[in-house]
């Protein structure tokens, strides 16, 4: 059983729970570590856990029938995901892969539904999360069809600073250019070119092993 203070550190939603709800939640959550390129779960798996990223970087993606790898989104520390599959009790429709050595928190389905049925704070968080997630994926469809590579990469980076999905995010992101390219669906070389363009325009600053966002508003609307 993880400590209550630790749960509140890795899960922003836990800060809205009562003491009783915290006890139930911490009893139903455990942590696991995954090596770089290791699958957390695969498309078609029955994976009965709501999942949070404690540390590292996780990618959600899939493989098309032609064999093309499709990146959907990347998830950094603080992100919780997979609530739709848990609620619908269905196999996963995507792969979850650790892009670097990562640690994730897993809440079992029984605990998830207890909170869903008994906790006002938990339900408020879920509604907010689902609403934000819907907007995120509508935006992914829109800019995936309308924007060039620089625009797609800019929006992808901006999405990692979403204040609802990442309550504790600051303006620095520990991520390599190769990882940014992977979650944006473009090559490392192209990602490097796009990042340099965004840096020249004053939207971000490239640093060793990371990126610091300077103008999040312009980054999130880049290409409009």
PDB file of C-alpha atoms in Angstrom:
ATOM      1  CA  UNK A   1       0.000   0.000   0.000  1.00  0.00           C
ATOM      2  CA  UNK A   2       1.472   3.354  -1.016  1.00  0.00           C
ATOM      3  CA  UNK A   3       1.581   6.265   1.408  1.00  0.00           C
ATOM      4  CA  UNK A   4      -1.170   8.886   1.289  1.00  0.00           C
ATOM      5  CA  UNK A   5       1.303  11.736   0.833  1.00  0.00           C
ATOM      6  CA  UNK A   6       2.981   9.899  -2.052  1.00  0.00           C
ATOM      7  CA  UNK A   7      -0.377   9.292  -3.723  1.00  0.00           C
ATOM      8  CA  UNK A   8      -1.179  12.997  -3.538  1.00  0.00           C
ATOM      9  CA  UNK A   9       2.207  13.758  -5.080  1.00  0.00           C
ATOM     10  CA  UNK A  10       1.796  11.461  -8.095  1.00  0.00           C
ATOM     11  CA  UNK A  11      -1.975  11.956  -8.548  1.00  0.00           C
ATOM     12  CA  UNK A  12      -3.482  15.436  -8.504  1.00  0.00           C
ATOM     13  CA  UNK A  13      -6.994  13.940  -8.307  1.00  0.00           C
ATOM     14  CA  UNK A  14      -6.171  12.433  -4.885  1.00  0.00           C
ATOM     15  CA  UNK A  15      -5.951  15.916  -3.379  1.00  0.00           C
ATOM     16  CA  UNK A  16      -9.723  16.283  -3.799  1.00  0.00           C
ATOM     17  CA  UNK A  17     -10.602  13.102  -1.902  1.00  0.00           C
ATOM     18  CA  UNK A  18     -11.801  12.675   1.682  1.00  0.00           C
ATOM     19  CA  UNK A  19      -9.653  10.752   4.162  1.00  0.00           C
ATOM     20  CA  UNK A  20     -11.833   7.638   3.729  1.00  0.00           C
ATOM     21  CA  UNK A  21     -11.552   7.863  -0.047  1.00  0.00           C
ATOM     22  CA  UNK A  22      -7.790   8.301   0.179  1.00  0.00           C
ATOM     23  CA  UNK A  23      -7.525   5.069   2.188  1.00  0.00           C
ATOM     24  CA  UNK A  24      -9.523   3.147  -0.422  1.00  0.00           C
ATOM     25  CA  UNK A  25      -7.518   4.656  -3.275  1.00  0.00           C
ATOM     26  CA  UNK A  26      -4.082   3.949  -1.818  1.00  0.00           C
ATOM     27  CA  UNK A  27      -5.066   0.331  -1.126  1.00  0.00           C
ATOM     28  CA  UNK A  28      -5.940  -0.134  -4.798  1.00  0.00           C
ATOM     29  CA  UNK A  29      -2.880   1.483  -6.383  1.00  0.00           C
ATOM     30  CA  UNK A  30       0.510  -0.072  -6.975  1.00  0.00           C
ATOM     31  CA  UNK A  31       3.536   1.037  -8.969  1.00  0.00           C
ATOM     32  CA  UNK A  32       5.538  -0.788 -11.629  1.00  0.00           C
ATOM     33  CA  UNK A  33       8.678   0.076 -13.548  1.00  0.00           C
ATOM     34  CA  UNK A  34       9.133  -0.453 -17.286  1.00  0.00           C
ATOM     35  CA  UNK A  35      12.296  -0.364 -19.371  1.00  0.00           C
ATOM     36  CA  UNK A  36      12.648   1.810 -22.468  1.00  0.00           C
ATOM     37  CA  UNK A  37      10.620   0.381 -25.392  1.00  0.00           C
ATOM     38  CA  UNK A  38       8.785  -2.045 -23.105  1.00  0.00           C
ATOM     39  CA  UNK A  39       5.029  -2.375 -23.547  1.00  0.00           C
ATOM     40  CA  UNK A  40       2.878  -1.362 -20.599  1.00  0.00           C
ATOM     41  CA  UNK A  41      -0.010  -2.953 -22.492  1.00  0.00           C
ATOM     42  CA  UNK A  42      -0.719  -3.866 -26.096  1.00  0.00           C
ATOM     43  CA  UNK A  43      -3.666  -3.296 -28.373  1.00  0.00           C
ATOM     44  CA  UNK A  44      -6.244  -6.004 -27.699  1.00  0.00           C
ATOM     45  CA  UNK A  45      -5.120  -6.598 -24.113  1.00  0.00           C
ATOM     46  CA  UNK A  46      -7.683  -6.708 -21.331  1.00  0.00           C
ATOM     47  CA  UNK A  47      -5.845  -4.283 -19.055  1.00  0.00           C
ATOM     48  CA  UNK A  48      -8.060  -3.551 -16.055  1.00  0.00           C
ATOM     49  CA  UNK A  49      -6.105  -0.631 -14.664  1.00  0.00           C
ATOM     50  CA  UNK A  50      -6.428   3.111 -14.707  1.00  0.00           C
ATOM     51  CA  UNK A  51      -2.868   4.235 -15.279  1.00  0.00           C
ATOM     52  CA  UNK A  52      -0.778   7.202 -14.193  1.00  0.00           C
ATOM     53  CA  UNK A  53       2.734   8.187 -15.224  1.00  0.00           C
ATOM     54  CA  UNK A  54       4.898   8.614 -12.119  1.00  0.00           C
ATOM     55  CA  UNK A  55       8.145   9.303 -13.983  1.00  0.00           C
ATOM     56  CA  UNK A  56       9.525   8.933 -17.476  1.00  0.00           C
ATOM     57  CA  UNK A  57       7.675   9.188 -20.790  1.00  0.00           C
ATOM     58  CA  UNK A  58       4.954   6.941 -22.213  1.00  0.00           C
ATOM     59  CA  UNK A  59       3.579   6.913 -25.743  1.00  0.00           C
ATOM     60  CA  UNK A  60       0.100   5.912 -26.876  1.00  0.00           C
ATOM     61  CA  UNK A  61       0.048   4.657 -30.434  1.00  0.00           C
ATOM     62  CA  UNK A  62      -0.922   1.871 -32.776  1.00  0.00           C
ATOM     63  CA  UNK A  63       0.101   0.097 -35.981  1.00  0.00           C
ATOM     64  CA  UNK A  64      -1.978   0.498 -39.144  1.00  0.00           C
ATOM     65  CA  UNK A  65      -2.932  -2.466 -41.307  1.00  0.00           C
ATOM     66  CA  UNK A  66      -0.186  -1.473 -43.731  1.00  0.00           C
ATOM     67  CA  UNK A  67       2.364  -1.680 -40.916  1.00  0.00           C
ATOM     68  CA  UNK A  68       2.772   2.060 -40.394  1.00  0.00           C
ATOM     69  CA  UNK A  69       3.370   3.147 -36.813  1.00  0.00           C
ATOM     70  CA  UNK A  70       0.929   5.847 -35.731  1.00  0.00           C
ATOM     71  CA  UNK A  71       1.671   8.008 -32.680  1.00  0.00           C
ATOM     72  CA  UNK A  72      -1.412   9.330 -30.888  1.00  0.00           C
ATOM     73  CA  UNK A  73       0.083  11.222 -27.982  1.00  0.00           C
ATOM     74  CA  UNK A  74       2.855  11.248 -25.418  1.00  0.00           C
ATOM     75  CA  UNK A  75       2.320  11.299 -21.656  1.00  0.00           C
ATOM     76  CA  UNK A  76       4.680  12.688 -19.048  1.00  0.00           C
ATOM     77  CA  UNK A  77       4.661  12.556 -15.251  1.00  0.00           C
ATOM     78  CA  UNK A  78       1.286  13.498 -13.761  1.00  0.00           C
ATOM     79  CA  UNK A  79      -0.845  12.165 -16.632  1.00  0.00           C
ATOM     80  CA  UNK A  80      -3.575   9.611 -15.898  1.00  0.00           C
ATOM     81  CA  UNK A  81      -5.207   7.754 -18.768  1.00  0.00           C
ATOM     82  CA  UNK A  82      -7.203   4.707 -19.820  1.00  0.00           C
ATOM     83  CA  UNK A  83     -10.375   5.628 -17.959  1.00  0.00           C
ATOM     84  CA  UNK A  84     -12.489   5.002 -21.080  1.00  0.00           C
ATOM     85  CA  UNK A  85     -11.397   1.374 -21.419  1.00  0.00           C
ATOM     86  CA  UNK A  86     -11.925   0.785 -17.695  1.00  0.00           C
ATOM     87  CA  UNK A  87     -15.396   2.337 -17.746  1.00  0.00           C
ATOM     88  CA  UNK A  88     -16.438   0.356 -20.838  1.00  0.00           C
ATOM     89  CA  UNK A  89     -14.677  -2.825 -19.704  1.00  0.00           C
ATOM     90  CA  UNK A  90     -13.224  -3.376 -23.157  1.00  0.00           C
ATOM     91  CA  UNK A  91      -9.830  -4.407 -24.563  1.00  0.00           C
ATOM     92  CA  UNK A  92      -7.359  -1.618 -25.235  1.00  0.00           C
ATOM     93  CA  UNK A  93      -7.517  -0.122 -28.714  1.00  0.00           C
ATOM     94  CA  UNK A  94      -3.952   1.130 -28.682  1.00  0.00           C
ATOM     95  CA  UNK A  95      -0.458   0.254 -27.522  1.00  0.00           C
ATOM     96  CA  UNK A  96       1.078   1.853 -24.444  1.00  0.00           C
ATOM     97  CA  UNK A  97       4.872   1.903 -24.668  1.00  0.00           C
ATOM     98  CA  UNK A  98       7.511   3.286 -22.306  1.00  0.00           C
ATOM     99  CA  UNK A  99       9.743   5.493 -24.442  1.00  0.00           C
ATOM    100  CA  UNK A 100      12.427   5.571 -21.744  1.00  0.00           C
ATOM    101  CA  UNK A 101      12.783   3.864 -18.384  1.00  0.00           C
ATOM    102  CA  UNK A 102       9.489   4.818 -16.736  1.00  0.00           C
ATOM    103  CA  UNK A 103       7.455   4.164 -13.626  1.00  0.00           C
ATOM    104  CA  UNK A 104       3.673   3.990 -13.697  1.00  0.00           C
ATOM    105  CA  UNK A 105       0.924   3.758 -11.094  1.00  0.00           C
ATOM    106  CA  UNK A 106      -1.861   1.229 -11.639  1.00  0.00           C
ATOM    107  CA  UNK A 107      -5.299   1.516 -10.018  1.00  0.00           C
ATOM    108  CA  UNK A 108      -7.316  -1.699 -10.200  1.00  0.00           C
ATOM    109  CA  UNK A 109     -10.791  -1.630 -11.694  1.00  0.00           C
ATOM    110  CA  UNK A 110     -12.563  -2.426  -8.411  1.00  0.00           C
ATOM    111  CA  UNK A 111     -11.032   0.609  -6.703  1.00  0.00           C
ATOM    112  CA  UNK A 112     -11.707   2.804  -9.720  1.00  0.00           C
ATOM    113  CA  UNK A 113     -15.410   1.925  -9.664  1.00  0.00           C
ATOM    114  CA  UNK A 114     -15.672   2.340  -5.898  1.00  0.00           C
ATOM    115  CA  UNK A 115     -14.392   5.891  -6.257  1.00  0.00           C
ATOM    116  CA  UNK A 116     -16.569   6.422  -9.326  1.00  0.00           C
ATOM    117  CA  UNK A 117     -19.658   5.409  -7.339  1.00  0.00           C
ATOM    118  CA  UNK A 118     -18.823   7.085  -4.016  1.00  0.00           C
ATOM    119  CA  UNK A 119     -16.549  10.095  -4.471  1.00  0.00           C
ATOM    120  CA  UNK A 120     -17.800  13.501  -5.607  1.00  0.00           C
ATOM    121  CA  UNK A 121     -14.245  14.806  -5.886  1.00  0.00           C
ATOM    122  CA  UNK A 122     -13.151  11.875  -8.022  1.00  0.00           C
ATOM    123  CA  UNK A 123     -16.125  12.276 -10.347  1.00  0.00           C
ATOM    124  CA  UNK A 124     -15.483  15.990 -10.778  1.00  0.00           C
ATOM    125  CA  UNK A 125     -11.940  15.172 -11.793  1.00  0.00           C
ATOM    126  CA  UNK A 126     -13.091  12.472 -14.232  1.00  0.00           C
ATOM    127  CA  UNK A 127     -15.617  14.774 -15.911  1.00  0.00           C
ATOM    128  CA  UNK A 128     -12.979  17.465 -16.292  1.00  0.00           C
ATOM    129  CA  UNK A 129     -10.450  14.919 -17.579  1.00  0.00           C
ATOM    130  CA  UNK A 130     -12.823  13.372 -20.128  1.00  0.00           C
ATOM    131  CA  UNK A 131     -13.914  16.781 -21.380  1.00  0.00           C
ATOM    132  CA  UNK A 132     -10.318  17.893 -21.809  1.00  0.00           C
ATOM    133  CA  UNK A 133      -9.347  14.606 -23.446  1.00  0.00           C
ATOM    134  CA  UNK A 134     -12.169  14.956 -25.971  1.00  0.00           C
ATOM    135  CA  UNK A 135     -10.995  18.440 -26.877  1.00  0.00           C
ATOM    136  CA  UNK A 136      -7.418  17.212 -27.159  1.00  0.00           C
ATOM    137  CA  UNK A 137      -8.238  14.469 -29.625  1.00  0.00           C
ATOM    138  CA  UNK A 138     -10.511  16.675 -31.714  1.00  0.00           C
ATOM    139  CA  UNK A 139      -7.587  19.098 -31.923  1.00  0.00           C
ATOM    140  CA  UNK A 140      -5.243  16.244 -32.883  1.00  0.00           C
ATOM    141  CA  UNK A 141      -7.503  15.361 -35.792  1.00  0.00           C
ATOM    142  CA  UNK A 142      -7.775  18.978 -36.875  1.00  0.00           C
ATOM    143  CA  UNK A 143      -4.141  19.968 -36.832  1.00  0.00           C
ATOM    144  CA  UNK A 144      -3.024  16.566 -38.095  1.00  0.00           C
ATOM    145  CA  UNK A 145      -4.883  17.346 -41.309  1.00  0.00           C
ATOM    146  CA  UNK A 146      -4.352  21.093 -41.580  1.00  0.00           C
ATOM    147  CA  UNK A 147      -0.894  21.952 -40.234  1.00  0.00           C
ATOM    148  CA  UNK A 148       2.624  21.359 -41.480  1.00  0.00           C
ATOM    149  CA  UNK A 149       5.241  19.466 -39.456  1.00  0.00           C
ATOM    150  CA  UNK A 150       6.286  22.538 -37.432  1.00  0.00           C
ATOM    151  CA  UNK A 151       2.686  23.287 -36.522  1.00  0.00           C
ATOM    152  CA  UNK A 152       1.988  19.700 -35.494  1.00  0.00           C
ATOM    153  CA  UNK A 153       5.101  19.570 -33.370  1.00  0.00           C
ATOM    154  CA  UNK A 154       4.306  22.911 -31.723  1.00  0.00           C
ATOM    155  CA  UNK A 155       0.791  21.765 -30.800  1.00  0.00           C
ATOM    156  CA  UNK A 156       2.121  18.430 -29.564  1.00  0.00           C
ATOM    157  CA  UNK A 157       4.544  20.137 -27.192  1.00  0.00           C
ATOM    158  CA  UNK A 158       1.837  22.538 -26.007  1.00  0.00           C
ATOM    159  CA  UNK A 159      -0.448  19.608 -25.190  1.00  0.00           C
ATOM    160  CA  UNK A 160       2.113  18.361 -22.657  1.00  0.00           C
ATOM    161  CA  UNK A 161       1.507  21.534 -20.634  1.00  0.00           C
ATOM    162  CA  UNK A 162      -2.289  21.220 -20.519  1.00  0.00           C
ATOM    163  CA  UNK A 163      -3.243  22.510 -17.022  1.00  0.00           C
ATOM    164  CA  UNK A 164      -6.095  19.996 -16.660  1.00  0.00           C
ATOM    165  CA  UNK A 165      -4.164  16.920 -17.791  1.00  0.00           C
ATOM    166  CA  UNK A 166      -0.975  18.037 -16.046  1.00  0.00           C
ATOM    167  CA  UNK A 167      -1.875  20.111 -12.980  1.00  0.00           C
ATOM    168  CA  UNK A 168       1.696  20.424 -11.733  1.00  0.00           C
ATOM    169  CA  UNK A 169       3.429  21.086 -15.053  1.00  0.00           C
ATOM    170  CA  UNK A 170       6.041  23.829 -15.199  1.00  0.00           C
ATOM    171  CA  UNK A 171       7.495  25.383 -18.334  1.00  0.00           C
ATOM    172  CA  UNK A 172      10.403  22.939 -18.640  1.00  0.00           C
ATOM    173  CA  UNK A 173      10.060  19.524 -20.246  1.00  0.00           C
ATOM    174  CA  UNK A 174      12.712  16.824 -19.859  1.00  0.00           C
ATOM    175  CA  UNK A 175      12.479  15.291 -23.311  1.00  0.00           C
ATOM    176  CA  UNK A 176      14.894  14.600 -26.156  1.00  0.00           C
ATOM    177  CA  UNK A 177      14.422  15.710 -29.739  1.00  0.00           C
ATOM    178  CA  UNK A 178      14.082  12.066 -30.756  1.00  0.00           C
ATOM    179  CA  UNK A 179      11.255  11.597 -28.247  1.00  0.00           C
ATOM    180  CA  UNK A 180       9.519  14.767 -29.415  1.00  0.00           C
ATOM    181  CA  UNK A 181       9.681  13.497 -32.972  1.00  0.00           C
ATOM    182  CA  UNK A 182       8.306  10.101 -31.952  1.00  0.00           C
ATOM    183  CA  UNK A 183       5.239  11.468 -30.169  1.00  0.00           C
ATOM    184  CA  UNK A 184       4.677  14.010 -32.962  1.00  0.00           C
ATOM    185  CA  UNK A 185       4.879  11.347 -35.646  1.00  0.00           C
ATOM    186  CA  UNK A 186       7.878  12.841 -37.462  1.00  0.00           C
ATOM    187  CA  UNK A 187      11.549  11.901 -37.806  1.00  0.00           C
ATOM    188  CA  UNK A 188      14.227  13.090 -35.404  1.00  0.00           C
ATOM    189  CA  UNK A 189      15.870  15.111 -38.179  1.00  0.00           C
ATOM    190  CA  UNK A 190      12.613  16.861 -39.056  1.00  0.00           C
ATOM    191  CA  UNK A 191      11.852  17.439 -35.391  1.00  0.00           C
ATOM    192  CA  UNK A 192      15.242  19.129 -35.004  1.00  0.00           C
ATOM    193  CA  UNK A 193      14.458  21.500 -37.900  1.00  0.00           C
ATOM    194  CA  UNK A 194      11.017  22.313 -36.503  1.00  0.00           C
ATOM    195  CA  UNK A 195      12.383  22.943 -33.017  1.00  0.00           C
ATOM    196  CA  UNK A 196      15.015  25.295 -34.362  1.00  0.00           C
ATOM    197  CA  UNK A 197      12.290  27.210 -36.207  1.00  0.00           C
ATOM    198  CA  UNK A 198      10.232  27.532 -33.036  1.00  0.00           C
ATOM    199  CA  UNK A 199      13.291  28.632 -31.072  1.00  0.00           C
ATOM    200  CA  UNK A 200      14.130  31.326 -33.637  1.00  0.00           C
ATOM    201  CA  UNK A 201      10.569  32.616 -33.350  1.00  0.00           C
ATOM    202  CA  UNK A 202      10.964  32.908 -29.572  1.00  0.00           C
ATOM    203  CA  UNK A 203       8.410  30.270 -28.574  1.00  0.00           C
ATOM    204  CA  UNK A 204      10.773  27.907 -26.781  1.00  0.00           C
ATOM    205  CA  UNK A 205      14.371  27.390 -25.772  1.00  0.00           C
ATOM    206  CA  UNK A 206      16.310  24.238 -26.601  1.00  0.00           C
ATOM    207  CA  UNK A 207      18.449  22.885 -23.789  1.00  0.00           C
ATOM    208  CA  UNK A 208      20.513  19.774 -23.219  1.00  0.00           C
ATOM    209  CA  UNK A 209      18.030  16.942 -22.783  1.00  0.00           C
ATOM    210  CA  UNK A 210      14.992  19.187 -22.688  1.00  0.00           C
ATOM    211  CA  UNK A 211      12.884  22.108 -23.831  1.00  0.00           C
ATOM    212  CA  UNK A 212      11.713  25.186 -21.951  1.00  0.00           C
ATOM    213  CA  UNK A 213       8.540  26.823 -23.235  1.00  0.00           C
ATOM    214  CA  UNK A 214       8.683  30.612 -23.414  1.00  0.00           C
ATOM    215  CA  UNK A 215       5.342  31.435 -25.045  1.00  0.00           C
ATOM    216  CA  UNK A 216       2.801  28.658 -24.412  1.00  0.00           C
ATOM    217  CA  UNK A 217      -0.124  30.614 -25.875  1.00  0.00           C
ATOM    218  CA  UNK A 218       1.589  31.120 -29.236  1.00  0.00           C
ATOM    219  CA  UNK A 219       2.818  27.543 -29.210  1.00  0.00           C
ATOM    220  CA  UNK A 220      -0.694  26.173 -28.647  1.00  0.00           C
ATOM    221  CA  UNK A 221      -2.115  28.223 -31.541  1.00  0.00           C
ATOM    222  CA  UNK A 222       0.857  27.903 -33.894  1.00  0.00           C
ATOM    223  CA  UNK A 223      -0.175  27.746 -37.543  1.00  0.00           C
ATOM    224  CA  UNK A 224      -3.506  29.496 -37.187  1.00  0.00           C
TER     225      UNK A 224
END
